[in-house]
Amino acid sequence: MEVDYIVVGIGIAGISFCEQLRTNNKSFVVFDNASQQSSTVAGGLYNPVVLKRFTSVWKSEEQLEIALPLYASIERRLGVKLDYKIPVYRKFASLEEQNDWFAASDKPLLSKHLSASIIRNENDAIDAPFGFGEVLKTGRVDVKTMLEVYKTDLLKNNLLIESVFDYDELIIETVNIKYHNIVAKNIVFAEGFGIKENPFFKQLPLNPAKGELITIHAPDLKIDYVLKAGVFLIPLGEDLYIIGATYEWKDLSNKVTNEAKEELLSKLKKLINSPFKVVSQVAGVRPTVKDRRPLVGQHSIYENMYVLNGLGTRGVMIGPYVARQLYNFIEKGIPLEKEIDIKRFE
């Protein structure tokens, strides 16, 4: 088999890069062993505002201009609904927070994203005496469904090999990369936390953070917006809600823990006062970076080897943005932004 690219990993980063390859009529094959679950457990929110500090997310406008059309393209091609437009409400804990919100909404970068009106709470199931602020132009990508249908489509077209990628079997030549019976012009590693096992890029300063989510059934809650108040509460329909997320820096397994469950339930009970039942819990390890910028670039020795990683907690926004940058760097020689280029750590 001869292809333009081998892509290792098919989470949000891998899908984003594969879409660049499809758009530009490049041939590829994907390796994935389902060992990394950070994309699987992603809440999938796209939100241009850091709600803890009322500040703008880095490059949010540019990211959304690329990300939303990409998800719409996948929806059309695979006949599935992925992008759900839904407002995000930030619960105010005090009058001071209300004032901080108004001050932020006057700033040029935030004025188009922060509503200047306070929304009164009229839901008896939620404790919010100071009301909410609404973030505009927000939504949720159903990442779990996207991964499932994307993998199914790759398998149908013989483009996905579900096995562990053996780095020792990789033969690197001046012009080509060879792996078993595959000859490729380039290889892109988009493995998430799995990069720690990658001998070519394991030196990169990835700071993995385990996250856990629970899903609850709460028939009396009846909200049709995402609520941020210590935790995110994301409606899924049919009275189901995702509650998340936790951060754990030592236990980097994909196993769920009772400690995380109790942490989320403790925060949830301070927010709502309606009965609910926990129906599921999931865990995964996020590929985060200390400077909160992704890891994108070319290997220092092997010119046809690249990395796309470190999307952190905002993968659905930043993944398509950096995937396009990497593609343009490889195929068009357009330099990467210094903020994302792995050369910043050399």
Short mmCIF file of C-alpha atoms in Angstrom, two decimals:
data_model
loop_
_atom_site.label_atom_id
_atom_site.label_comp_id
_atom_site.label_asym_id
_atom_site.label_seq_id
_atom_site.Cartn_x
_atom_site.Cartn_y
_atom_site.Cartn_z
CA MET A 1 0.00 0.00 0.00
CA GLU A 2 1.31 3.45 -0.94
CA VAL A 3 -0.22 6.51 0.72
CA ASP A 4 0.61 10.14 1.29
CA TYR A 5 0.21 9.88 5.07
CA ILE A 6 0.17 7.49 7.97
CA VAL A 7 -1.83 8.97 10.88
CA VAL A 8 -1.38 7.40 14.32
CA GLY A 9 -4.35 8.06 16.62
CA ILE A 10 -7.96 8.89 15.80
CA GLY A 11 -9.19 11.17 18.56
CA ILE A 12 -10.15 14.79 17.92
CA ALA A 13 -6.62 15.61 16.71
CA GLY A 14 -6.47 12.64 14.34
CA ILE A 15 -9.94 13.29 12.90
CA SER A 16 -9.12 16.97 12.41
CA PHE A 17 -5.99 16.12 10.44
CA CYS A 18 -7.71 13.39 8.41
CA GLU A 19 -10.32 15.96 7.38
CA GLN A 20 -7.54 18.20 6.07
CA LEU A 21 -6.24 15.25 4.06
CA ARG A 22 -9.69 14.45 2.67
CA THR A 23 -10.31 18.06 1.69
CA ASN A 24 -7.04 18.16 -0.20
CA ASN A 25 -7.37 14.73 -1.83
CA LYS A 26 -4.44 13.18 0.02
CA SER A 27 -4.40 9.42 0.60
CA PHE A 28 -3.92 8.10 4.13
CA VAL A 29 -4.25 5.19 6.51
CA VAL A 30 -4.90 5.41 10.27
CA PHE A 31 -3.58 3.29 13.14
CA ASP A 32 -5.47 3.27 16.43
CA ASN A 33 -5.68 0.80 19.31
CA ALA A 34 -8.37 2.64 21.36
CA SER A 35 -6.00 2.91 24.32
CA GLN A 36 -6.46 6.67 24.73
CA GLN A 37 -9.86 7.89 25.88
CA SER A 38 -9.49 11.63 26.34
CA SER A 39 -11.62 12.36 23.25
CA THR A 40 -14.12 9.67 24.21
CA VAL A 41 -14.86 11.37 27.53
CA ALA A 42 -14.74 14.96 26.26
CA GLY A 43 -17.73 17.12 27.11
CA GLY A 44 -17.43 18.58 23.62
CA LEU A 45 -18.24 22.18 24.52
CA TYR A 46 -17.08 25.03 22.36
CA ASN A 47 -17.11 28.24 24.33
CA PRO A 48 -14.99 31.30 23.49
CA VAL A 49 -14.76 32.56 27.09
CA VAL A 50 -12.74 31.41 30.10
CA LEU A 51 -15.59 31.49 32.60
CA LYS A 52 -13.43 31.33 35.69
CA ARG A 53 -11.80 34.68 34.93
CA PHE A 54 -14.14 36.18 32.29
CA THR A 55 -11.38 36.38 29.69
CA SER A 56 -11.24 35.48 26.00
CA VAL A 57 -10.01 32.05 24.93
CA TRP A 58 -6.80 32.17 22.89
CA LYS A 59 -7.58 32.53 19.15
CA SER A 60 -11.24 31.62 19.76
CA GLU A 61 -12.58 33.49 16.72
CA GLU A 62 -10.06 31.92 14.36
CA GLN A 63 -10.62 28.48 15.87
CA LEU A 64 -14.40 28.53 15.51
CA GLU A 65 -14.20 29.79 11.92
CA ILE A 66 -12.38 26.58 11.03
CA ALA A 67 -13.89 24.10 13.50
CA LEU A 68 -17.61 24.61 12.91
CA PRO A 69 -17.47 24.16 9.10
CA LEU A 70 -15.34 21.04 9.62
CA TYR A 71 -17.95 19.43 11.90
CA ALA A 72 -20.72 20.48 9.49
CA SER A 73 -18.80 18.75 6.68
CA ILE A 74 -18.55 15.53 8.69
CA GLU A 75 -22.28 15.74 9.47
CA ARG A 76 -23.17 16.00 5.78
CA ARG A 77 -20.79 13.30 4.62
CA LEU A 78 -21.67 10.74 7.28
CA GLY A 79 -25.34 11.67 7.74
CA VAL A 80 -25.17 12.30 11.48
CA LYS A 81 -25.98 15.15 13.85
CA LEU A 82 -22.92 16.34 15.79
CA ASP A 83 -23.14 20.10 16.41
CA TYR A 84 -25.79 21.16 18.91
CA LYS A 85 -26.18 24.92 19.37
CA ILE A 86 -26.81 25.53 23.05
CA PRO A 87 -26.23 28.58 25.27
CA VAL A 88 -23.84 28.48 28.21
CA TYR A 89 -24.97 30.12 31.46
CA ARG A 90 -22.47 31.13 34.12
CA LYS A 91 -23.99 31.14 37.59
CA PHE A 92 -23.10 34.23 39.63
CA ALA A 93 -22.06 33.63 43.22
CA SER A 94 -22.34 37.28 44.28
CA LEU A 95 -23.08 40.85 43.22
CA GLU A 96 -19.31 41.30 42.77
CA GLU A 97 -19.30 38.60 40.12
CA GLN A 98 -22.16 40.32 38.35
CA ASN A 99 -20.13 43.54 38.29
CA ASP A 100 -17.06 41.69 36.99
CA TRP A 101 -19.20 40.23 34.22
CA PHE A 102 -20.49 43.67 33.18
CA ALA A 103 -16.95 45.03 33.15
CA ALA A 104 -15.77 42.13 30.99
CA SER A 105 -18.69 42.50 28.56
CA ASP A 106 -17.47 46.02 27.72
CA LYS A 107 -14.08 44.78 26.55
CA PRO A 108 -13.62 44.65 22.75
CA LEU A 109 -12.69 40.96 22.57
CA LEU A 110 -15.56 39.88 24.83
CA SER A 111 -18.43 42.21 23.93
CA LYS A 112 -19.72 39.91 21.16
CA HIS A 113 -19.60 36.84 23.41
CA LEU A 114 -20.94 38.05 26.78
CA SER A 115 -24.57 39.11 27.02
CA ALA A 116 -24.91 42.37 28.96
CA SER A 117 -28.19 41.23 30.51
CA ILE A 118 -28.52 39.30 33.76
CA ILE A 119 -30.77 36.25 33.42
CA ARG A 120 -32.94 35.67 36.47
CA ASN A 121 -33.23 32.13 37.73
CA GLU A 122 -36.81 30.87 37.53
CA ASN A 123 -36.04 27.18 37.99
CA ASP A 124 -36.83 25.96 41.50
CA ALA A 125 -34.47 23.01 41.01
CA ILE A 126 -31.42 25.33 40.78
CA ASP A 127 -29.95 27.44 43.56
CA ALA A 128 -28.93 30.70 41.85
CA PRO A 129 -30.16 33.80 43.73
CA PHE A 130 -27.82 36.12 41.79
CA GLY A 131 -28.85 34.77 38.39
CA PHE A 132 -26.75 33.93 35.35
CA GLY A 133 -24.67 35.50 32.62
CA GLU A 134 -25.12 34.10 29.12
CA VAL A 135 -22.23 33.31 26.77
CA LEU A 136 -23.14 33.70 23.10
CA LYS A 137 -22.08 31.62 20.08
CA THR A 138 -21.62 28.42 22.07
CA GLY A 139 -22.53 24.78 21.53
CA ARG A 140 -21.62 21.15 22.01
CA VAL A 141 -20.08 18.65 19.62
CA ASP A 142 -21.17 15.07 20.28
CA VAL A 143 -17.61 13.75 20.32
CA LYS A 144 -18.57 10.21 21.29
CA THR A 145 -20.86 9.84 18.29
CA MET A 146 -18.33 11.51 16.00
CA LEU A 147 -15.62 9.03 17.00
CA GLU A 148 -17.94 6.07 16.50
CA VAL A 149 -19.21 7.03 13.05
CA TYR A 150 -15.80 8.24 11.88
CA LYS A 151 -14.11 4.98 12.82
CA THR A 152 -16.92 2.99 11.20
CA ASP A 153 -16.46 4.96 7.98
CA LEU A 154 -12.69 4.46 8.02
CA LEU A 155 -13.14 0.72 8.55
CA LYS A 156 -15.67 0.52 5.71
CA ASN A 157 -13.13 2.11 3.39
CA ASN A 158 -10.18 0.03 4.68
CA LEU A 159 -8.45 3.12 6.07
CA LEU A 160 -8.27 2.11 9.74
CA ILE A 161 -5.96 -0.52 11.20
CA GLU A 162 -6.99 -1.30 14.77
CA SER A 163 -3.73 -2.40 16.32
CA VAL A 164 -0.88 -1.16 18.47
CA PHE A 165 1.63 0.87 16.46
CA ASP A 166 5.06 -0.73 16.86
CA TYR A 167 7.63 2.08 16.68
CA ASP A 168 10.47 -0.43 16.30
CA GLU A 169 8.99 -1.58 12.98
CA LEU A 170 9.11 1.91 11.47
CA ILE A 171 11.72 2.33 8.72
CA ILE A 172 12.61 5.96 8.08
CA GLU A 173 14.11 6.82 4.72
CA THR A 174 14.99 10.14 3.13
CA VAL A 175 11.91 10.25 0.92
CA ASN A 176 9.52 7.73 2.49
CA ILE A 177 8.33 6.16 5.72
CA LYS A 178 7.85 2.39 5.65
CA TYR A 179 5.75 0.41 8.11
CA HIS A 180 5.09 -3.25 7.40
CA ASN A 181 3.51 -3.26 3.92
CA ILE A 182 2.77 0.47 3.87
CA VAL A 183 4.90 3.11 2.20
CA ALA A 184 4.04 6.74 3.06
CA LYS A 185 5.47 10.13 2.29
CA ASN A 186 4.79 11.41 5.83
CA ILE A 187 3.69 10.21 9.25
CA VAL A 188 1.73 12.25 11.80
CA PHE A 189 1.48 11.15 15.44
CA ALA A 190 -1.78 12.27 17.07
CA GLU A 191 -1.77 9.90 20.03
CA GLY A 192 -2.72 12.12 22.94
CA PHE A 193 -1.30 10.84 26.23
CA GLY A 194 0.06 7.84 24.29
CA ILE A 195 2.91 10.07 23.13
CA LYS A 196 4.68 9.17 26.37
CA GLU A 197 5.45 5.78 24.78
CA ASN A 198 6.57 7.33 21.49
CA PRO A 199 10.40 7.26 21.29
CA PHE A 200 10.42 10.07 18.71
CA PHE A 201 8.42 12.63 20.70
CA LYS A 202 8.28 11.40 24.30
CA GLN A 203 10.63 14.20 25.40
CA LEU A 204 7.95 16.82 24.73
CA PRO A 205 6.62 18.38 27.96
CA LEU A 206 3.14 16.90 28.03
CA ASN A 207 1.44 17.27 31.42
CA PRO A 208 -1.30 14.63 31.41
CA ALA A 209 -4.39 15.32 33.51
CA LYS A 210 -6.96 12.62 34.15
CA GLY A 211 -10.56 13.76 33.93
CA GLU A 212 -13.76 12.01 34.95
CA LEU A 213 -17.38 12.70 34.05
CA ILE A 214 -20.65 11.31 35.34
CA THR A 215 -24.00 11.20 33.60
CA ILE A 216 -27.14 11.64 35.67
CA HIS A 217 -30.84 11.19 35.06
CA ALA A 218 -32.75 14.12 36.61
CA PRO A 219 -36.39 14.19 35.40
CA ASP A 220 -37.34 17.32 37.37
CA LEU A 221 -34.35 19.48 36.40
CA LYS A 222 -35.62 20.59 32.98
CA ILE A 223 -32.87 22.87 31.70
CA ASP A 224 -32.01 23.47 28.05
CA TYR A 225 -28.70 25.26 28.52
CA VAL A 226 -25.21 24.37 29.72
CA LEU A 227 -24.71 25.54 33.30
CA LYS A 228 -21.27 26.42 34.68
CA ALA A 229 -20.97 26.73 38.44
CA GLY A 230 -17.99 24.86 39.88
CA VAL A 231 -18.87 22.05 37.48
CA PHE A 232 -20.32 21.97 33.99
CA LEU A 233 -23.83 20.60 33.69
CA ILE A 234 -24.55 19.66 30.07
CA PRO A 235 -28.03 18.53 28.94
CA LEU A 236 -28.12 15.56 26.56
CA GLY A 237 -31.89 15.24 26.17
CA GLU A 238 -34.28 12.72 27.72
CA ASP A 239 -33.51 14.20 31.17
CA LEU A 240 -29.87 13.09 30.97
CA TYR A 241 -27.04 15.45 31.94
CA ILE A 242 -23.24 15.22 31.84
CA ILE A 243 -21.53 16.51 34.99
CA GLY A 244 -17.83 17.30 34.80
CA ALA A 245 -15.06 17.41 35.12
CA THR A 246 -12.35 16.47 37.58
CA TYR A 247 -8.57 16.99 37.34
CA GLU A 248 -6.14 14.36 38.63
CA TRP A 249 -2.37 14.53 38.04
CA LYS A 250 -1.10 11.32 39.69
CA ASP A 251 -3.49 8.52 38.76
CA LEU A 252 -3.18 8.43 34.96
CA SER A 253 -5.22 5.32 34.32
CA ASN A 254 -8.50 5.18 32.41
CA LYS A 255 -10.25 3.65 35.42
CA VAL A 256 -13.12 5.52 37.08
CA THR A 257 -12.78 6.30 40.79
CA ASN A 258 -15.20 6.76 43.63
CA GLU A 259 -13.22 9.82 44.76
CA ALA A 260 -13.94 11.63 41.51
CA LYS A 261 -17.58 10.62 41.64
CA GLU A 262 -17.97 11.98 45.17
CA GLU A 263 -16.20 15.22 44.21
CA LEU A 264 -18.60 15.79 41.32
CA LEU A 265 -21.66 14.86 43.37
CA SER A 266 -20.61 17.21 46.18
CA LYS A 267 -20.40 20.14 43.76
CA LEU A 268 -23.61 19.12 42.00
CA LYS A 269 -25.61 19.01 45.23
CA LYS A 270 -24.62 22.61 45.93
CA LEU A 271 -26.06 23.57 42.57
CA ILE A 272 -29.33 21.66 42.20
CA ASN A 273 -31.96 20.48 44.67
CA SER A 274 -33.90 18.00 42.55
CA PRO A 275 -33.63 14.20 42.75
CA PHE A 276 -31.28 12.45 40.35
CA LYS A 277 -29.66 9.11 39.68
CA VAL A 278 -26.11 8.47 38.45
CA VAL A 279 -26.32 6.30 35.33
CA SER A 280 -22.69 6.18 34.15
CA GLN A 281 -19.14 7.35 34.81
CA VAL A 282 -16.18 7.61 32.43
CA ALA A 283 -12.52 8.57 32.70
CA GLY A 284 -9.73 9.56 30.32
CA VAL A 285 -6.36 11.30 30.35
CA ARG A 286 -6.17 14.72 28.72
CA PRO A 287 -3.00 15.71 26.87
CA THR A 288 -2.34 19.12 28.43
CA VAL A 289 0.72 21.36 28.20
CA LYS A 290 2.10 23.72 30.84
CA ASP A 291 1.82 26.82 28.64
CA ARG A 292 -1.70 25.79 27.51
CA ARG A 293 -0.71 25.65 23.87
CA PRO A 294 -0.72 22.53 21.69
CA LEU A 295 2.31 20.57 20.54
CA VAL A 296 2.58 20.81 16.76
CA GLY A 297 5.55 20.43 14.49
CA GLN A 298 8.27 18.50 12.75
CA HIS A 299 10.77 16.07 14.25
CA SER A 300 14.19 17.67 14.70
CA ILE A 301 15.93 14.94 12.67
CA TYR A 302 13.34 13.15 10.52
CA GLU A 303 11.81 15.65 8.12
CA ASN A 304 8.81 13.51 7.16
CA MET A 305 7.71 12.89 10.77
CA TYR A 306 5.29 15.20 12.60
CA VAL A 307 3.32 15.54 15.83
CA LEU A 308 -0.17 16.92 16.55
CA ASN A 309 -0.91 16.78 20.26
CA GLY A 310 -1.58 18.68 23.48
CA LEU A 311 -5.10 19.90 22.69
CA GLY A 312 -5.96 20.03 26.40
CA THR A 313 -9.52 20.73 27.52
CA ARG A 314 -10.69 22.66 24.44
CA GLY A 315 -9.95 20.06 21.81
CA VAL A 316 -13.12 20.53 19.73
CA MET A 317 -12.19 24.18 19.18
CA ILE A 318 -8.44 24.01 18.76
CA GLY A 319 -8.07 20.64 16.99
CA PRO A 320 -9.23 21.72 13.51
CA TYR A 321 -7.33 25.01 13.80
CA VAL A 322 -3.94 23.44 14.50
CA ALA A 323 -4.57 20.55 12.10
CA ARG A 324 -4.92 23.04 9.26
CA GLN A 325 -1.74 24.79 10.36
CA LEU A 326 0.17 21.52 10.36
CA TYR A 327 -1.16 20.56 6.92
CA ASN A 328 -0.23 23.97 5.47
CA PHE A 329 3.21 23.69 7.03
CA ILE A 330 3.86 20.26 5.51
CA GLU A 331 2.33 20.79 2.08
CA LYS A 332 2.74 24.54 1.49
CA GLY A 333 5.73 25.46 3.63
CA ILE A 334 3.73 28.00 5.63
CA PRO A 335 5.49 28.44 9.01
CA LEU A 336 3.68 27.33 12.14
CA GLU A 337 2.73 29.92 14.73
CA LYS A 338 5.55 30.11 17.24
CA GLU A 339 3.09 29.63 20.10
CA ILE A 340 2.22 26.11 18.96
CA ASP A 341 5.49 25.00 17.33
CA ILE A 342 7.33 22.34 19.36
CA LYS A 343 10.53 24.24 18.59
CA ARG A 344 9.64 26.52 21.50
CA PHE A 345 10.85 23.75 23.82
CA GLU A 346 14.17 23.07 22.11
#
